[in-house]
CSV table of C-alpha atoms in Angstrom, one decimal:
chain,number,residue,atom,x,y,z
A,785,UNK,CA,0.0,0.0,0.0
A,786,UNK,CA,1.1,3.5,-0.7
A,787,UNK,CA,0.9,6.7,1.3
A,788,UNK,CA,-1.6,9.6,1.2
A,789,UNK,CA,0.0,12.8,2.3
A,790,UNK,CA,-2.3,15.7,3.3
A,791,UNK,CA,-0.1,18.7,2.6
A,792,UNK,CA,-1.0,22.2,3.9
A,793,UNK,CA,-0.2,25.1,1.5
A,794,UNK,CA,0.1,28.8,2.3
A,795,UNK,CA,-3.0,30.8,3.1
A,796,UNK,CA,-1.3,33.9,1.8
A,797,UNK,CA,2.5,34.3,2.2
A,798,UNK,CA,4.5,31.9,0.0
A,799,UNK,CA,7.2,31.7,2.7
A,800,UNK,CA,4.8,29.8,4.9
A,801,UNK,CA,5.4,26.7,2.8
A,802,UNK,CA,7.5,24.2,4.8
A,803,UNK,CA,10.6,22.4,3.5
A,804,UNK,CA,9.0,19.0,4.2
A,805,UNK,CA,5.9,20.0,2.2
A,806,UNK,CA,8.1,21.0,-0.8
A,807,UNK,CA,10.0,17.7,-0.6
A,808,UNK,CA,6.8,15.6,-0.4
A,809,UNK,CA,5.2,17.3,-3.3
A,810,UNK,CA,8.4,16.8,-5.4
A,811,UNK,CA,8.5,13.1,-4.5
A,812,UNK,CA,4.8,12.3,-5.0
A,813,UNK,CA,3.6,10.2,-7.9
A,814,UNK,CA,0.6,12.4,-8.3
A,815,UNK,CA,-0.6,15.7,-6.7
A,816,UNK,CA,-4.3,16.2,-6.1
A,817,UNK,CA,-5.4,19.8,-6.3
A,818,UNK,CA,-8.7,21.6,-5.5
A,819,UNK,CA,-8.0,24.0,-8.4
A,820,UNK,CA,-5.2,23.0,-10.7
A,821,UNK,CA,-4.8,26.6,-12.0
A,822,UNK,CA,-4.4,28.0,-8.5
A,823,UNK,CA,-2.1,25.3,-7.3
A,824,UNK,CA,-0.1,25.5,-10.6
A,825,UNK,CA,1.1,29.0,-9.5
A,826,UNK,CA,2.4,27.6,-6.2
A,827,UNK,CA,4.1,24.6,-7.8
A,828,UNK,CA,5.7,26.7,-10.5
A,829,UNK,CA,7.1,29.0,-7.7
A,830,UNK,CA,8.8,26.0,-6.1
A,831,UNK,CA,9.7,24.3,-9.4
A,832,UNK,CA,7.6,21.3,-8.7
A,833,UNK,CA,6.6,19.6,-11.9
A,834,UNK,CA,4.8,16.4,-10.8
A,835,UNK,CA,1.5,15.3,-12.3
A,836,UNK,CA,-1.4,17.5,-11.2
A,837,UNK,CA,-4.9,16.0,-11.0
A,838,UNK,CA,-8.1,17.9,-10.1
A,839,UNK,CA,-9.8,16.7,-6.8
A,840,UNK,CA,-12.5,18.9,-5.5
A,841,UNK,CA,-16.0,18.8,-3.8
A,842,UNK,CA,-17.7,18.5,-7.2
A,843,UNK,CA,-15.8,15.3,-8.3
A,844,UNK,CA,-14.4,13.7,-5.2
A,845,UNK,CA,-17.1,11.0,-5.0
A,846,UNK,CA,-16.2,10.0,-8.6
A,847,UNK,CA,-12.4,10.1,-8.3
A,848,UNK,CA,-11.8,8.6,-4.8
A,849,UNK,CA,-12.0,5.0,-6.0
A,850,UNK,CA,-9.3,5.6,-8.7
A,851,UNK,CA,-7.1,7.4,-6.2
A,852,UNK,CA,-7.4,4.5,-3.7
A,853,UNK,CA,-6.4,2.1,-6.5
A,854,UNK,CA,-3.2,4.2,-7.0
A,855,UNK,CA,-2.5,3.8,-3.3
A,856,UNK,CA,-3.1,0.0,-3.5
A,857,UNK,CA,-0.5,-0.1,-6.3
A,858,UNK,CA,2.0,1.5,-3.8
A,859,UNK,CA,2.0,5.0,-5.2
A,860,UNK,CA,2.5,8.1,-3.2
A,861,UNK,CA,-0.3,10.6,-3.4
A,862,UNK,CA,-0.2,14.2,-2.1
A,863,UNK,CA,-3.4,16.1,-1.5
A,864,UNK,CA,-3.4,19.9,-1.5
A,865,UNK,CA,-6.2,22.6,-1.4
A,866,UNK,CA,-6.2,26.1,-2.8
A,867,UNK,CA,-4.9,27.4,0.6
A,868,UNK,CA,-4.4,25.9,4.1
A,869,UNK,CA,-4.9,22.4,5.3
A,870,UNK,CA,-7.1,20.1,3.2
A,871,UNK,CA,-10.1,18.8,5.1
A,872,UNK,CA,-10.5,21.9,7.1
A,873,UNK,CA,-13.5,23.5,5.3
A,874,UNK,CA,-12.0,22.1,2.2
A,875,UNK,CA,-12.2,18.7,0.4
A,876,UNK,CA,-10.1,16.0,2.1
A,877,UNK,CA,-12.2,14.1,4.6
A,878,UNK,CA,-13.7,11.6,2.2
A,879,UNK,CA,-10.4,10.6,0.6
A,880,UNK,CA,-8.6,10.3,4.0
A,881,UNK,CA,-11.4,8.1,5.3
A,882,UNK,CA,-11.4,5.8,2.2
A,883,UNK,CA,-7.6,5.6,2.0
A,884,UNK,CA,-7.4,4.6,5.7
A,885,UNK,CA,-10.2,2.0,5.3
A,886,UNK,CA,-8.2,0.5,2.4
A,887,UNK,CA,-5.1,0.2,4.5
A,888,UNK,CA,-3.0,3.0,3.1
A,889,UNK,CA,-0.9,5.1,5.3
A,890,UNK,CA,-2.5,8.6,5.8
A,891,UNK,CA,-0.2,11.3,7.1
A,892,UNK,CA,-1.0,15.0,7.5
A,893,UNK,CA,1.9,17.5,7.6
A,894,UNK,CA,1.7,20.3,10.0
A,895,UNK,CA,1.4,23.7,8.4
A,896,UNK,CA,-0.6,26.7,7.4
A,897,UNK,CA,-4.3,27.2,8.3
A,898,UNK,CA,-6.2,30.4,8.9
A,899,UNK,CA,-8.0,29.5,12.1
A,900,UNK,CA,-5.1,29.0,14.5
A,901,UNK,CA,-3.2,32.2,13.8
A,902,UNK,CA,-6.5,34.2,14.0
A,903,UNK,CA,-7.4,32.5,17.3
A,904,UNK,CA,-4.0,32.9,18.9
A,905,UNK,CA,-3.9,36.6,17.9
A,906,UNK,CA,-7.5,37.4,18.9
A,907,UNK,CA,-6.7,38.1,22.6
A,908,UNK,CA,-9.5,35.6,23.5
A,909,UNK,CA,-9.0,32.4,25.5
A,910,UNK,CA,-7.5,29.7,23.2
A,911,UNK,CA,-6.8,26.9,25.7
A,912,UNK,CA,-10.2,25.4,24.7
A,913,UNK,CA,-12.1,26.3,21.6
A,914,UNK,CA,-14.6,24.9,19.1
A,915,UNK,CA,-14.1,25.2,15.3
A,916,UNK,CA,-17.4,25.8,13.5
A,917,UNK,CA,-16.1,26.6,10.1
A,918,UNK,CA,-18.7,28.1,7.7
A,919,UNK,CA,-22.3,28.4,9.1
A,920,UNK,CA,-25.1,27.0,6.9
A,921,UNK,CA,-26.0,29.7,4.3
A,922,UNK,CA,-29.8,29.3,4.8
A,923,UNK,CA,-31.4,26.2,6.2
A,924,UNK,CA,-30.2,25.3,9.7
A,925,UNK,CA,-28.3,28.6,10.3
A,926,UNK,CA,-30.5,29.8,13.1
A,927,UNK,CA,-30.6,26.4,14.7
A,928,UNK,CA,-26.8,26.1,14.7
A,929,UNK,CA,-26.4,29.5,16.3
A,930,UNK,CA,-29.0,28.7,19.0
A,931,UNK,CA,-27.2,25.5,19.8
A,932,UNK,CA,-24.1,27.5,20.5
A,933,UNK,CA,-25.8,30.1,22.7
A,934,UNK,CA,-24.4,28.5,25.9
A,935,UNK,CA,-21.1,27.3,24.5
A,936,UNK,CA,-18.4,28.2,27.1
A,937,UNK,CA,-15.4,27.7,24.8
A,938,UNK,CA,-14.1,30.3,22.3
A,939,UNK,CA,-15.8,29.8,18.9
A,940,UNK,CA,-14.1,30.0,15.5
A,941,UNK,CA,-16.1,30.7,12.3
A,942,UNK,CA,-15.1,31.2,8.7
A,943,UNK,CA,-17.0,33.6,6.5
A,944,UNK,CA,-16.9,35.2,3.1
A,945,UNK,CA,-16.7,39.0,2.7
A,946,UNK,CA,-20.2,39.2,1.2
A,947,UNK,CA,-21.8,37.6,4.3
A,948,UNK,CA,-19.6,38.8,7.2
A,949,UNK,CA,-21.8,41.8,8.2
A,950,UNK,CA,-24.9,39.6,8.2
A,951,UNK,CA,-23.1,36.9,10.2
A,952,UNK,CA,-21.8,39.4,12.8
A,953,UNK,CA,-25.3,40.8,13.2
A,954,UNK,CA,-26.8,37.4,13.7
A,955,UNK,CA,-24.1,36.5,16.2
A,956,UNK,CA,-24.8,39.7,18.2
A,957,UNK,CA,-28.5,38.9,18.2
A,958,UNK,CA,-27.9,35.4,19.5
A,959,UNK,CA,-25.0,35.9,21.9
A,960,UNK,CA,-25.5,39.5,22.9
A,961,UNK,CA,-24.0,42.8,21.7
A,962,UNK,CA,-21.5,42.8,24.5
A,963,UNK,CA,-19.9,39.4,23.8
A,964,UNK,CA,-16.1,39.9,23.1
A,965,UNK,CA,-15.0,39.0,19.7
A,966,UNK,CA,-12.4,39.5,17.0
A,967,UNK,CA,-12.4,39.5,13.2
A,968,UNK,CA,-9.3,38.6,11.3
A,969,UNK,CA,-9.0,39.0,7.6
A,970,UNK,CA,-6.3,38.1,5.0
A,971,UNK,CA,-4.2,36.1,7.4
A,972,UNK,CA,-0.5,36.1,6.5
A,973,UNK,CA,-1.2,38.4,3.5
A,974,UNK,CA,0.0,41.9,2.8
A,975,UNK,CA,-3.2,43.5,4.2
A,976,UNK,CA,-3.7,41.3,7.2
A,977,UNK,CA,-5.9,42.9,9.8
A,978,UNK,CA,-7.3,41.9,13.2
A,979,UNK,CA,-10.1,43.9,14.9
A,980,UNK,CA,-10.9,43.2,18.5
A,981,UNK,CA,-14.1,44.6,20.0
A,982,UNK,CA,-17.6,43.5,21.0
A,983,UNK,CA,-20.0,41.8,18.6
A,984,UNK,CA,-22.1,44.9,18.6
A,985,UNK,CA,-19.2,47.2,17.8
A,986,UNK,CA,-17.9,44.8,15.1
A,987,UNK,CA,-21.3,44.6,13.5
A,988,UNK,CA,-21.6,48.4,13.3
A,989,UNK,CA,-18.1,48.6,11.8
A,990,UNK,CA,-18.7,46.1,9.0
A,991,UNK,CA,-22.2,47.4,8.1
A,992,UNK,CA,-20.4,50.6,6.9
A,993,UNK,CA,-17.0,49.3,5.9
A,994,UNK,CA,-16.3,47.5,2.6
A,995,UNK,CA,-15.4,43.9,3.6
A,996,UNK,CA,-12.6,42.5,1.5
A,997,UNK,CA,-10.6,39.2,1.8
A,998,UNK,CA,-11.3,36.0,3.6
A,999,UNK,CA,-12.5,36.3,7.2
A,1000,UNK,CA,-12.1,34.4,10.5
A,1001,UNK,CA,-14.5,35.4,13.2
A,1002,UNK,CA,-13.6,34.6,16.8
A,1003,UNK,CA,-16.3,34.8,19.5
A,1004,UNK,CA,-15.7,34.5,23.2
A,1005,UNK,CA,-17.6,31.7,25.0
A,1006,UNK,CA,-20.4,32.4,27.4
A,1007,UNK,CA,-19.0,33.5,30.8
A,1008,UNK,CA,-19.3,30.8,33.5
A,1009,UNK,CA,-21.3,33.1,35.8
A,1010,UNK,CA,-23.9,33.6,33.0
A,1011,UNK,CA,-24.2,29.9,32.5
A,1012,UNK,CA,-24.8,29.3,36.2
A,1013,UNK,CA,-27.5,32.0,36.3
A,1014,UNK,CA,-29.2,30.6,33.3
A,1015,UNK,CA,-29.4,27.1,34.9
A,1016,UNK,CA,-31.0,28.3,38.1
């Protein structure tokens, strides 16, 4: 059996690519990419010329069997996404599961992801947290937020620029305007920015500002005293 390597790629700064990641990509028999055009820029930058195959959320159910067959033949397969760690709000889970079930070695390299730098720089507790990724766009959105209303851990969300103001407003309505939060955008890129305030203040800011870039929203958990009072 071969090995499936899950390889993180930079979320912004090209220098965030690790030496091990470069070596694995150069040695792989095939590289699976979410978008071959986007990944082609990265691979060209590091002079990596291995075979590149598209593997994304629209075709992963059709391609996974062929990839597992490659692994069964002893090939080395490297999986990358457009940015960050595959499987974290990106394709990767299905292939990792099926490769492991087939008996292949599955290894994930440590590396770039947007949520951890945003969390660590937020100024909010990060010893315990829950990663929520993208909220449902329509159906189930309110239910998900309501389920998190009494979450004591710091919460991490991903959001697109066109929905960030709406999401902040809904978070403020559910958790309260005074809940501490932070909004990070363009992590590791030239215009990286982290704003720290309450949900109410951040909502007001982004309802007038022009949101640009990819966003990570960090929300403080419900204070323990509030949880105790709500249970009485």
